[in-house]
Amino acid sequence: MSDFEFFLLVSLLIFILYVILNLFKRNRPSNYNLPPGNMGWPFIGETIGYLKPYSATTTGAFMEQHVSRFGKIYKSHLFGEPTIVSADPGLNRYILQNEGRLFECSYPKSIGGILGKWSMLVVVGEMHRDMRLISLNFLTNSRLKTQLLKEVEKHTLWVLDSWKENTPFCAQDEAKKFTFNLMAKHIMSLDPGEQETEQLKKEYVTFMKGVVSPPLNFPGTAYWKALKSRSTILNFIEVKMEERQQKLDEGNDVEKVEDDLLGWVLKNSNLSKEQILDLVLSLLFAGHETSSVSIVLAIYFLESCPTAVHQLREEHEEIAKAKMLSGQKDLTWDDYKKMEFTQCVINETLRFGNVVRFLHRKAIKDVRYKGYDIPCGWKVLPVIAAVHLDPTIFDQPHVFDPWRWQGSVPATTSPNNFMPFGGGPRLCTGSELAKVEMAIFIHHLVLKYHWELADSDQPFAYPYLDFPKGLPIRIRRIKTV
Ligand code: HEM
Ligand SMILES: *[C@@H]1O[C@H](CO)[C@@H](O)[C@H](O)[C@H]1NC(C)=O
Ligand SMILES: *[C@@H]1O[C@H](CO)[C@@H](O)[C@H](O)[C@H]1NC(C)=O
């Protein structure tokens, strides 16, 4: 054997040894100091237990049992992958702040399949940065103060003025109507009540059911129907888009193209058609579903807290009176800023109701936190709801208590402890809009109506939030003198 052959043989052996050692390392996470926990059954792991519906004002039996057994950081096997679940406020923040460095957004494949591979919730890295810039540009404070605030009030009144006394109706449907109309107007200049808007709304309902159902793609399933609705909706947006593009190509005055998100993207970005379609669809999704649920939650919590409604009414009567005296009609940004107790009600609704309960991330490096290892490639679920309902952080977390936000109570001052809109580089870009929507809706609601539940109902986490009966309410008009 020549020296060279010997050298090759040794190299080969070293290489094989290296590969084998690496394989072992992968298969033996025992090298890591993993948090305690239970990996459950092969493949499905503990997913079924994790997704079992529970009352939305609790963290659910699965979380409660696991946290009391293993602590606030535990391992499990969820959505087909080894997972670290965190109910720890410090770790949650650490995960969100280190997006792109140690962790990365990682939603299940089924979500990508339906929202699209270019959806804002799914893309990472530079693509995410570009799309985020577009959505920020469209939700700037100056835009909120001028255009959006007006639109929000118009759409609120459009819905509230259609309510009939003494006939029960579903509050959830009404809130969805409000936020959908608003987003459809904002994104594509669609007007409420018109045939195409109503049709799009119908398709959208089917689409939503698929986002939250198991990804079984064969005829008849909710997922299959949703994929069909997805393409109908995309066709619709595409037609709108081509109309705009034509106007631009004809060299028409750029000013003439509608001043909505779609028009803005066409004028100011390089995105491909496919990317724009997914972006528009995901903004419609992100901006409509969450804020409508928040409004229904406020209606629900307030119904059982008359003292808060009373205090809200005083605050808003004051604002309305001042407007009458000055002869102004529409609400302004200054009026919005006067709604101080309303902001407490909004925070408390988001804390107690938890519209978004947990986020999907994965570790892109080996990470060490508080002595525990999180191996590269593992899924990581920061459960923001668990912190909001933690009795060691919020006093009596199972009580709806807007007054806890008055002054600066210690638990409410730490930014780790209250993250209804996520955090870090993926912090919700619509948080201010969502608060404006809630505040303006509450303003007109408490001034116009008394309301009560027409049937018992309560929010459940599936884990997406829903009222099984749609929250049936009955209203009485307040006589103004
Ligand atoms: C109360 C209502 C809302 C809640 C609770 C909420 C919550 C959230 C949360 C938790 C995230 C982070 C997702 C993640 O990190 O994986 C997020 C992202 C996002 N939200 Fe909201 N949201 C609300 C309303 C809105 C509205 C009205 C819009 C308006 C368009 C909006 C647009 C977005 C967008 C575009 C993202 C993605 C941001 C990014 O990835 O950079 N949201 N939202
Ligand atoms: C569009 O793409 C070109 C080249 O790829 C780049 O130079 C330009 O900055 C991009 N413009 C925008 C608005 O992203
Ligand atoms: C509501 O929560 C936010 C944090 O998301 C905080 O900055 C704000 O001060 C809170 N509002 C009130 C009235 O406590």
XYZ file of C-alpha atoms and ligand atoms in Angstrom:
552
model
C 0.000 0.000 0.000
C 1.449 3.336 -1.053
C 1.607 6.282 1.298
C -0.991 7.971 -0.766
C -3.393 5.016 -0.574
C -2.828 4.807 3.156
C -3.584 8.511 3.456
C -6.809 8.067 1.475
C -7.891 5.118 3.605
C -7.279 6.986 6.851
C -9.101 10.025 5.512
C -12.034 7.846 4.529
C -12.142 6.196 7.953
C -12.038 9.542 9.707
C -14.799 10.808 7.472
C -17.005 7.761 8.171
C -16.351 8.052 11.894
C -17.281 11.708 11.736
C -20.555 10.956 9.946
C -21.439 8.190 12.400
C -20.657 10.360 15.405
C -22.814 13.095 13.983
C -25.660 10.678 13.406
C -25.391 9.607 17.030
C -25.389 13.169 18.156
C -28.624 13.794 16.258
C -30.304 10.714 17.627
C -29.175 11.271 21.145
C -30.386 14.602 22.325
C -29.320 13.363 25.757
C -26.132 15.319 25.100
C -28.323 18.276 25.739
C -29.751 19.352 29.029
C -33.311 19.415 27.771
C -36.146 20.742 29.891
C -38.344 18.046 31.493
C -41.372 16.829 29.591
C -43.077 14.061 27.756
C -42.604 13.212 24.069
C -45.910 11.291 23.858
C -46.734 8.935 20.980
C -44.520 8.567 17.907
C -45.235 11.251 15.306
C -48.498 12.646 16.765
C -46.758 13.135 20.119
C -49.028 15.147 22.383
C -50.637 17.238 19.629
C -54.167 15.983 20.264
C -54.041 16.930 23.938
C -52.482 20.288 23.104
C -55.202 21.189 20.593
C -58.169 20.019 22.671
C -60.635 22.953 22.929
C -60.868 24.730 26.259
C -62.399 27.841 27.791
C -60.563 30.834 26.349
C -60.235 32.596 29.693
C -58.045 29.742 30.969
C -54.799 28.240 29.691
C -56.503 24.852 29.267
C -56.013 21.541 31.062
C -52.996 20.527 28.949
C -51.013 23.650 29.813
C -52.079 23.604 33.463
C -51.080 19.966 33.939
C -47.775 20.294 32.088
C -46.739 23.496 33.836
C -47.555 22.133 37.274
C -45.675 18.906 36.510
C -42.670 20.203 34.572
C -42.512 23.949 35.139
C -42.943 26.873 32.762
C -40.498 25.500 30.196
C -41.082 21.934 29.033
C -40.423 19.683 26.083
C -43.049 17.892 24.078
C -43.743 16.578 20.577
C -46.236 18.775 18.717
C -47.293 19.290 15.082
C -44.987 16.417 14.108
C -41.840 17.873 15.619
C -39.892 17.876 18.880
C -40.882 21.062 20.625
C -40.033 23.313 23.546
C -43.133 24.966 25.030
C -42.587 28.162 27.007
C -44.908 29.845 29.495
C -41.923 31.771 30.834
C -42.137 35.550 30.250
C -38.358 35.978 30.003
C -37.898 33.157 27.501
C -40.892 34.308 25.435
C -39.374 37.724 25.042
C -35.923 36.249 24.364
C -37.405 34.128 21.557
C -39.226 37.043 19.929
C -36.333 39.496 20.258
C -33.892 37.041 18.671
C -35.936 36.448 15.533
C -33.563 35.790 12.640
C -30.545 35.289 14.933
C -31.419 32.331 17.167
C -35.035 31.649 16.257
C -37.188 31.943 13.193
C -40.878 32.108 12.456
C -42.027 28.599 11.539
C -45.704 27.978 10.944
C -46.980 24.486 10.124
C -46.888 23.574 6.413
C -50.674 23.553 6.220
C -50.795 27.263 7.087
C -48.301 28.050 4.330
C -50.343 25.920 1.937
C -53.433 27.969 2.500
C -52.142 31.474 3.219
C -49.596 31.080 0.450
C -45.839 30.651 0.457
C -45.404 34.431 0.207
C -47.718 35.194 3.102
C -46.328 37.692 5.605
C -46.852 35.242 8.424
C -44.677 32.655 6.691
C -41.815 34.459 4.916
C -38.510 35.037 6.699
C -35.336 37.032 6.138
C -35.118 39.767 3.512
C -38.448 38.951 1.928
C -40.085 39.434 5.303
C -38.300 42.732 5.780
C -39.525 44.070 2.429
C -43.094 43.011 3.010
C -43.070 44.309 6.560
C -41.946 47.706 5.243
C -44.915 47.763 2.896
C -47.367 46.984 5.662
C -45.746 49.551 7.987
C -45.889 52.140 5.276
C -49.532 51.534 4.979
C -50.264 51.752 8.677
C -48.223 54.827 9.590
C -49.477 57.015 12.390
C -50.140 59.916 10.060
C -52.340 57.705 7.943
C -54.132 56.446 11.047
C -54.764 59.965 12.306
C -56.196 61.288 9.104
C -57.728 58.701 6.819
C -58.076 55.557 8.845
C -59.711 57.020 11.910
C -62.447 58.464 9.722
C -62.954 55.185 7.913
C -63.118 53.306 11.210
C -65.876 55.584 12.480
C -67.815 55.390 9.233
C -67.742 51.598 9.209
C -68.623 51.423 12.921
C -71.743 53.523 12.351
C -72.607 51.573 9.223
C -72.822 48.406 11.336
C -74.227 49.821 14.596
C -76.998 51.804 12.915
C -78.330 48.652 11.297
C -79.033 47.003 14.668
C -82.688 46.353 15.593
C -84.050 46.608 19.104
C -85.329 43.468 20.864
C -84.447 41.045 18.063
C -81.488 38.894 19.160
C -78.553 38.715 16.740
C -74.978 37.394 16.734
C -72.469 39.992 17.924
C -69.675 37.989 16.310
C -71.183 38.310 12.821
C -71.569 42.045 13.288
C -67.989 42.531 14.483
C -66.696 40.489 11.539
C -68.778 42.578 9.155
C -67.216 45.721 10.616
C -63.578 44.644 10.433
C -63.954 42.935 7.064
C -65.566 45.979 5.465
C -62.839 48.164 6.895
C -59.994 46.017 5.603
C -61.622 45.488 2.197
C -61.940 49.251 1.847
C -58.437 49.907 3.087
C -56.757 47.275 0.945
C -58.779 47.331 -2.279
C -61.240 50.245 -2.028
C -64.244 47.931 -1.874
C -67.405 49.480 -0.490
C -69.657 47.716 2.024
C -72.955 46.328 0.813
C -71.886 46.094 -2.808
C -72.307 42.757 -4.481
C -68.626 42.032 -5.044
C -67.785 42.849 -1.422
C -70.502 40.529 -0.143
C -69.367 37.760 -2.451
C -65.778 38.127 -1.348
C -66.915 38.029 2.276
C -68.711 34.743 1.645
C -65.663 33.161 0.046
C -63.584 34.450 2.892
C -65.699 32.628 5.505
C -65.047 29.314 3.731
C -61.393 30.200 3.453
C -61.102 30.935 7.187
C -62.628 27.592 8.135
C -59.836 25.905 6.225
C -57.052 27.865 7.852
C -58.061 26.452 11.189
C -59.007 22.890 10.207
C -56.822 19.800 9.728
C -54.934 19.868 6.387
C -56.726 16.933 4.766
C -56.751 17.695 1.080
C -59.497 15.586 -0.500
C -62.933 16.534 -1.862
C -65.417 17.613 0.752
C -63.063 18.542 3.606
C -62.956 22.050 5.014
C -59.323 22.346 3.937
C -60.114 21.345 0.369
C -62.996 23.837 0.181
C -60.757 26.514 1.605
C -58.098 25.909 -1.060
C -60.817 26.420 -3.671
C -61.933 29.621 -1.952
C -58.341 30.724 -1.861
C -58.076 30.561 -5.621
C -61.442 32.318 -6.081
C -60.281 35.123 -3.801
C -56.915 35.333 -5.549
C -58.653 35.574 -8.935
C -60.739 38.398 -7.582
C -57.702 40.308 -6.298
C -55.891 39.624 -9.557
C -58.659 41.253 -11.595
C -58.500 44.325 -9.346
C -54.760 44.353 -9.716
C -54.864 44.230 -13.502
C -57.323 47.113 -13.610
C -54.883 49.192 -11.599
C -51.877 48.091 -13.617
C -53.657 49.066 -16.807
C -54.279 52.547 -15.487
C -50.621 52.819 -14.565
C -49.450 51.481 -17.929
C -51.678 53.849 -19.844
C -49.543 56.533 -18.325
C -52.529 57.926 -16.515
C -51.850 60.348 -13.786
C -50.359 58.209 -11.017
C -52.536 60.164 -8.610
C -55.611 58.689 -10.239
C -54.805 55.157 -9.128
C -56.720 54.371 -5.953
C -54.887 55.300 -2.784
C -55.250 51.888 -1.172
C -52.771 49.180 -0.267
C -53.027 47.481 -3.641
C -52.387 50.737 -5.496
C -49.488 51.546 -3.217
C -47.796 48.176 -3.702
C -48.092 48.418 -7.472
C -46.554 51.867 -7.503
C -43.857 51.413 -4.890
C -42.609 47.846 -4.871
C -40.948 45.242 -7.042
C -42.962 42.305 -5.838
C -44.085 39.751 -8.374
C -47.776 39.238 -9.048
C -47.781 36.040 -7.009
C -46.129 37.801 -4.077
C -48.577 40.699 -4.135
C -51.539 38.311 -4.170
C -50.292 36.432 -1.103
C -49.430 39.679 0.663
C -52.902 41.115 0.125
C -54.557 37.883 1.201
C -52.458 37.637 4.360
C -53.106 41.266 5.306
C -56.816 40.695 4.867
C -56.468 37.699 7.155
C -54.222 39.289 9.792
C -56.204 42.508 9.941
C -59.719 41.153 10.030
C -59.975 38.013 12.092
C -58.068 39.126 15.201
C -59.608 42.546 15.635
C -63.166 41.276 15.168
C -62.641 38.648 17.861
C -61.237 41.327 20.192
C -64.363 43.431 19.744
C -66.671 40.489 20.491
C -64.595 39.698 23.579
C -65.016 43.289 24.797
C -68.799 43.066 24.284
C -68.805 39.775 26.201
C -66.615 40.842 29.152
C -68.323 44.208 29.532
C -71.763 42.630 29.627
C -70.851 41.011 32.940
C -69.112 44.099 34.318
C -71.714 46.918 34.596
C -69.392 49.168 36.614
C -66.947 49.274 33.739
C -69.739 50.019 31.230
C -70.919 52.828 33.482
C -67.457 54.333 33.671
C -66.994 53.967 29.908
C -70.286 55.726 29.277
C -69.202 58.659 31.453
C -65.899 58.930 29.582
C -67.548 58.859 26.168
C -70.449 61.147 27.082
C -67.868 63.699 28.119
C -66.158 63.432 24.742
C -69.463 63.570 22.856
C -70.592 66.626 24.835
C -67.395 68.522 24.112
C -67.858 67.781 20.424
C -71.416 69.068 20.464
C -70.325 72.302 22.069
C -67.598 72.870 19.516
C -69.898 71.874 16.673
C -67.545 69.123 15.433
C -69.034 65.927 14.173
C -66.391 63.303 13.401
C -64.117 61.895 16.075
C -60.537 63.126 15.879
C -57.197 61.800 17.058
C -57.422 64.148 20.062
C -60.751 62.584 21.005
C -59.186 59.141 20.692
C -56.376 60.195 23.004
C -58.944 61.214 25.629
C -60.282 57.655 25.868
C -58.111 56.708 28.825
C -60.322 54.269 30.675
C -61.224 52.740 27.310
C -57.523 51.920 26.845
C -57.600 50.061 30.174
C -60.636 48.095 28.962
C -58.836 47.295 25.711
C -55.689 46.071 27.481
C -57.717 44.015 29.923
C -59.752 42.473 27.078
C -56.545 41.485 25.278
C -54.938 40.165 28.479
C -57.926 38.115 29.595
C -59.227 37.032 26.174
C -55.933 36.193 24.421
C -56.905 36.369 20.772
C -53.521 34.963 19.766
C -52.523 32.363 22.324
C -49.121 31.178 21.132
C -46.702 31.734 18.275
C -44.802 29.260 16.098
C -41.032 29.458 16.050
C -38.045 27.133 15.598
C -34.489 27.312 16.874
C -31.998 27.965 14.058
C -28.980 27.496 16.384
C -28.377 25.563 19.571
C -29.648 27.874 22.276
C -29.062 27.793 26.007
C -31.516 29.502 28.339
C -31.619 29.337 32.159
C -29.482 26.179 32.062
C -31.731 24.428 29.532
C -30.700 23.583 25.971
C -32.924 24.172 22.995
C -31.424 22.132 20.139
C -31.132 23.646 16.681
C -34.094 22.641 14.515
C -36.548 22.105 17.351
C -39.864 23.895 17.324
C -40.389 26.518 19.994
C -43.817 27.723 21.075
C -43.882 30.914 23.151
C -47.310 30.746 24.844
C -48.072 34.417 25.439
C -51.526 33.608 26.894
C -49.998 31.585 29.728
C -48.133 34.667 30.990
C -51.272 36.825 30.815
C -53.125 34.318 32.990
C -50.312 33.559 35.430
C -51.386 34.255 39.048
C -47.773 34.931 40.084
C -47.687 37.791 37.553
C -51.212 39.220 37.448
C -53.195 39.383 40.651
C -56.426 37.373 40.282
C -55.874 36.744 36.586
C -59.298 35.146 36.154
C -61.147 38.341 36.960
C -61.935 40.952 34.292
C -60.517 44.028 36.009
C -59.792 47.026 33.730
C -58.805 49.094 36.788
C -55.645 47.003 37.195
C -54.239 49.057 34.280
C -54.734 52.396 36.018
C -51.585 53.914 37.454
C -48.514 51.790 36.944
C -49.000 48.513 38.711
C -45.747 46.471 38.757
C -47.052 43.477 36.776
C -48.356 45.661 33.977
C -45.179 47.694 33.642
C -42.823 44.910 32.587
C -42.867 44.570 28.811
C -42.221 40.839 29.227
C -45.532 40.293 30.900
C -47.965 41.713 28.375
C -47.433 40.842 24.720
C -50.807 40.484 22.998
C -49.259 41.695 19.729
C -46.132 39.542 19.891
C -42.768 41.304 19.916
C -39.389 41.848 18.303
C -38.975 42.188 14.526
C -42.372 40.599 13.892
C -44.387 42.718 16.303
C -47.894 43.181 14.911
C -47.885 46.121 12.521
C -51.620 46.626 13.022
C -51.645 47.026 16.816
C -52.490 50.718 16.808
C -55.161 50.269 14.152
C -56.649 47.418 16.185
C -56.828 49.632 19.277
C -58.420 52.458 17.290
C -61.007 50.014 15.939
C -61.842 48.780 19.422
C -61.973 52.249 20.964
C -64.195 53.818 18.289
C -66.505 50.810 18.280
C -66.809 50.955 22.079
C -67.423 54.725 21.906
C -70.530 54.407 19.738
C -71.650 51.150 21.337
C -71.884 52.518 24.891
C -73.423 55.793 23.710
C -76.112 54.170 21.599
C -77.077 50.927 23.304
C -77.602 48.827 26.402
C -76.942 45.172 25.658
C -77.421 41.790 27.272
C -76.772 38.179 26.255
C -79.790 36.637 24.511
C -78.438 33.147 25.191
C -75.564 31.872 27.295
C -72.317 31.647 25.344
C -68.606 31.857 26.090
C -65.335 31.962 24.168
C -63.404 28.759 23.473
C -59.862 28.276 22.243
C -59.757 25.711 19.403
C -56.980 27.100 19.789
C -58.204 29.905 17.483
C -60.804 31.815 19.428
C -64.518 31.377 18.775
C -67.911 31.760 20.419
C -69.832 28.536 19.634
C -73.137 30.421 19.270
C -71.599 33.606 17.895
C -72.488 35.515 21.073
C -76.230 36.232 20.648
C -77.158 39.599 22.180
C -80.253 41.738 22.535
C -79.992 45.544 22.553
C -81.981 48.527 23.759
C -81.448 51.971 22.271
C -80.405 54.685 24.710
C -82.754 57.645 24.447
C -80.769 60.804 23.962
C -82.338 63.976 25.272
C -56.416 42.855 18.461
C -56.075 42.561 17.248
C -54.761 41.938 16.845
C -53.964 41.051 17.539
C -54.205 40.450 18.931
C -52.817 40.777 16.686
C -51.775 39.936 17.042
C -50.662 39.706 16.266
C -49.531 38.904 16.677
C -49.395 38.185 18.012
C -48.635 38.908 15.658
C -47.266 38.219 15.633
C -47.269 36.922 14.864
C -45.926 36.220 14.978
O -44.992 36.771 15.573
O -45.803 35.083 14.503
C -49.199 39.720 14.589
C -48.599 39.960 13.382
C -49.144 40.740 12.387
N -50.325 41.454 12.448
Fe -51.587 41.554 14.015
N -52.942 41.484 15.512
C -54.112 42.211 15.567
C -54.604 43.060 14.603
C -53.994 43.342 13.409
C -54.486 44.299 12.441
C -55.741 45.156 12.581
C -53.630 44.279 11.400
C -53.783 45.172 10.209
C -53.450 44.971 9.039
C -52.582 43.305 11.698
C -51.521 42.967 10.894
C -50.481 42.126 11.248
C -49.372 41.818 10.371
C -49.149 42.350 8.961
C -48.526 40.942 11.086
C -47.199 40.333 10.610
C -46.072 41.208 11.061
C -44.743 40.637 10.676
O -44.596 39.424 10.482
O -43.785 41.421 10.559
N -52.842 42.757 12.947
N -50.429 40.199 15.001
C -36.362 46.913 -7.411
O -35.362 46.041 -7.890
C -34.189 46.668 -8.301
C -33.256 45.623 -8.876
O -33.596 44.352 -8.471
C -33.553 47.405 -7.116
O -32.374 48.068 -7.515
C -34.554 48.422 -6.584
O -34.034 49.041 -5.426
C -35.866 47.734 -6.228
N -36.845 48.720 -5.839
C -37.637 48.581 -4.784
C -38.590 49.665 -4.551
O -37.612 47.614 -4.066
C -51.689 48.903 27.611
O -50.591 48.067 27.290
C -49.522 48.682 26.631
C -48.495 47.619 26.334
O -48.893 46.848 25.248
C -48.940 49.783 27.472
O -47.910 50.437 26.785
C -50.036 50.771 27.839
O -49.545 51.728 28.701
C -51.207 50.045 28.472
N -52.307 50.982 28.660
C -52.789 51.276 29.870
C -53.915 52.243 29.911
O -52.341 50.787 30.885
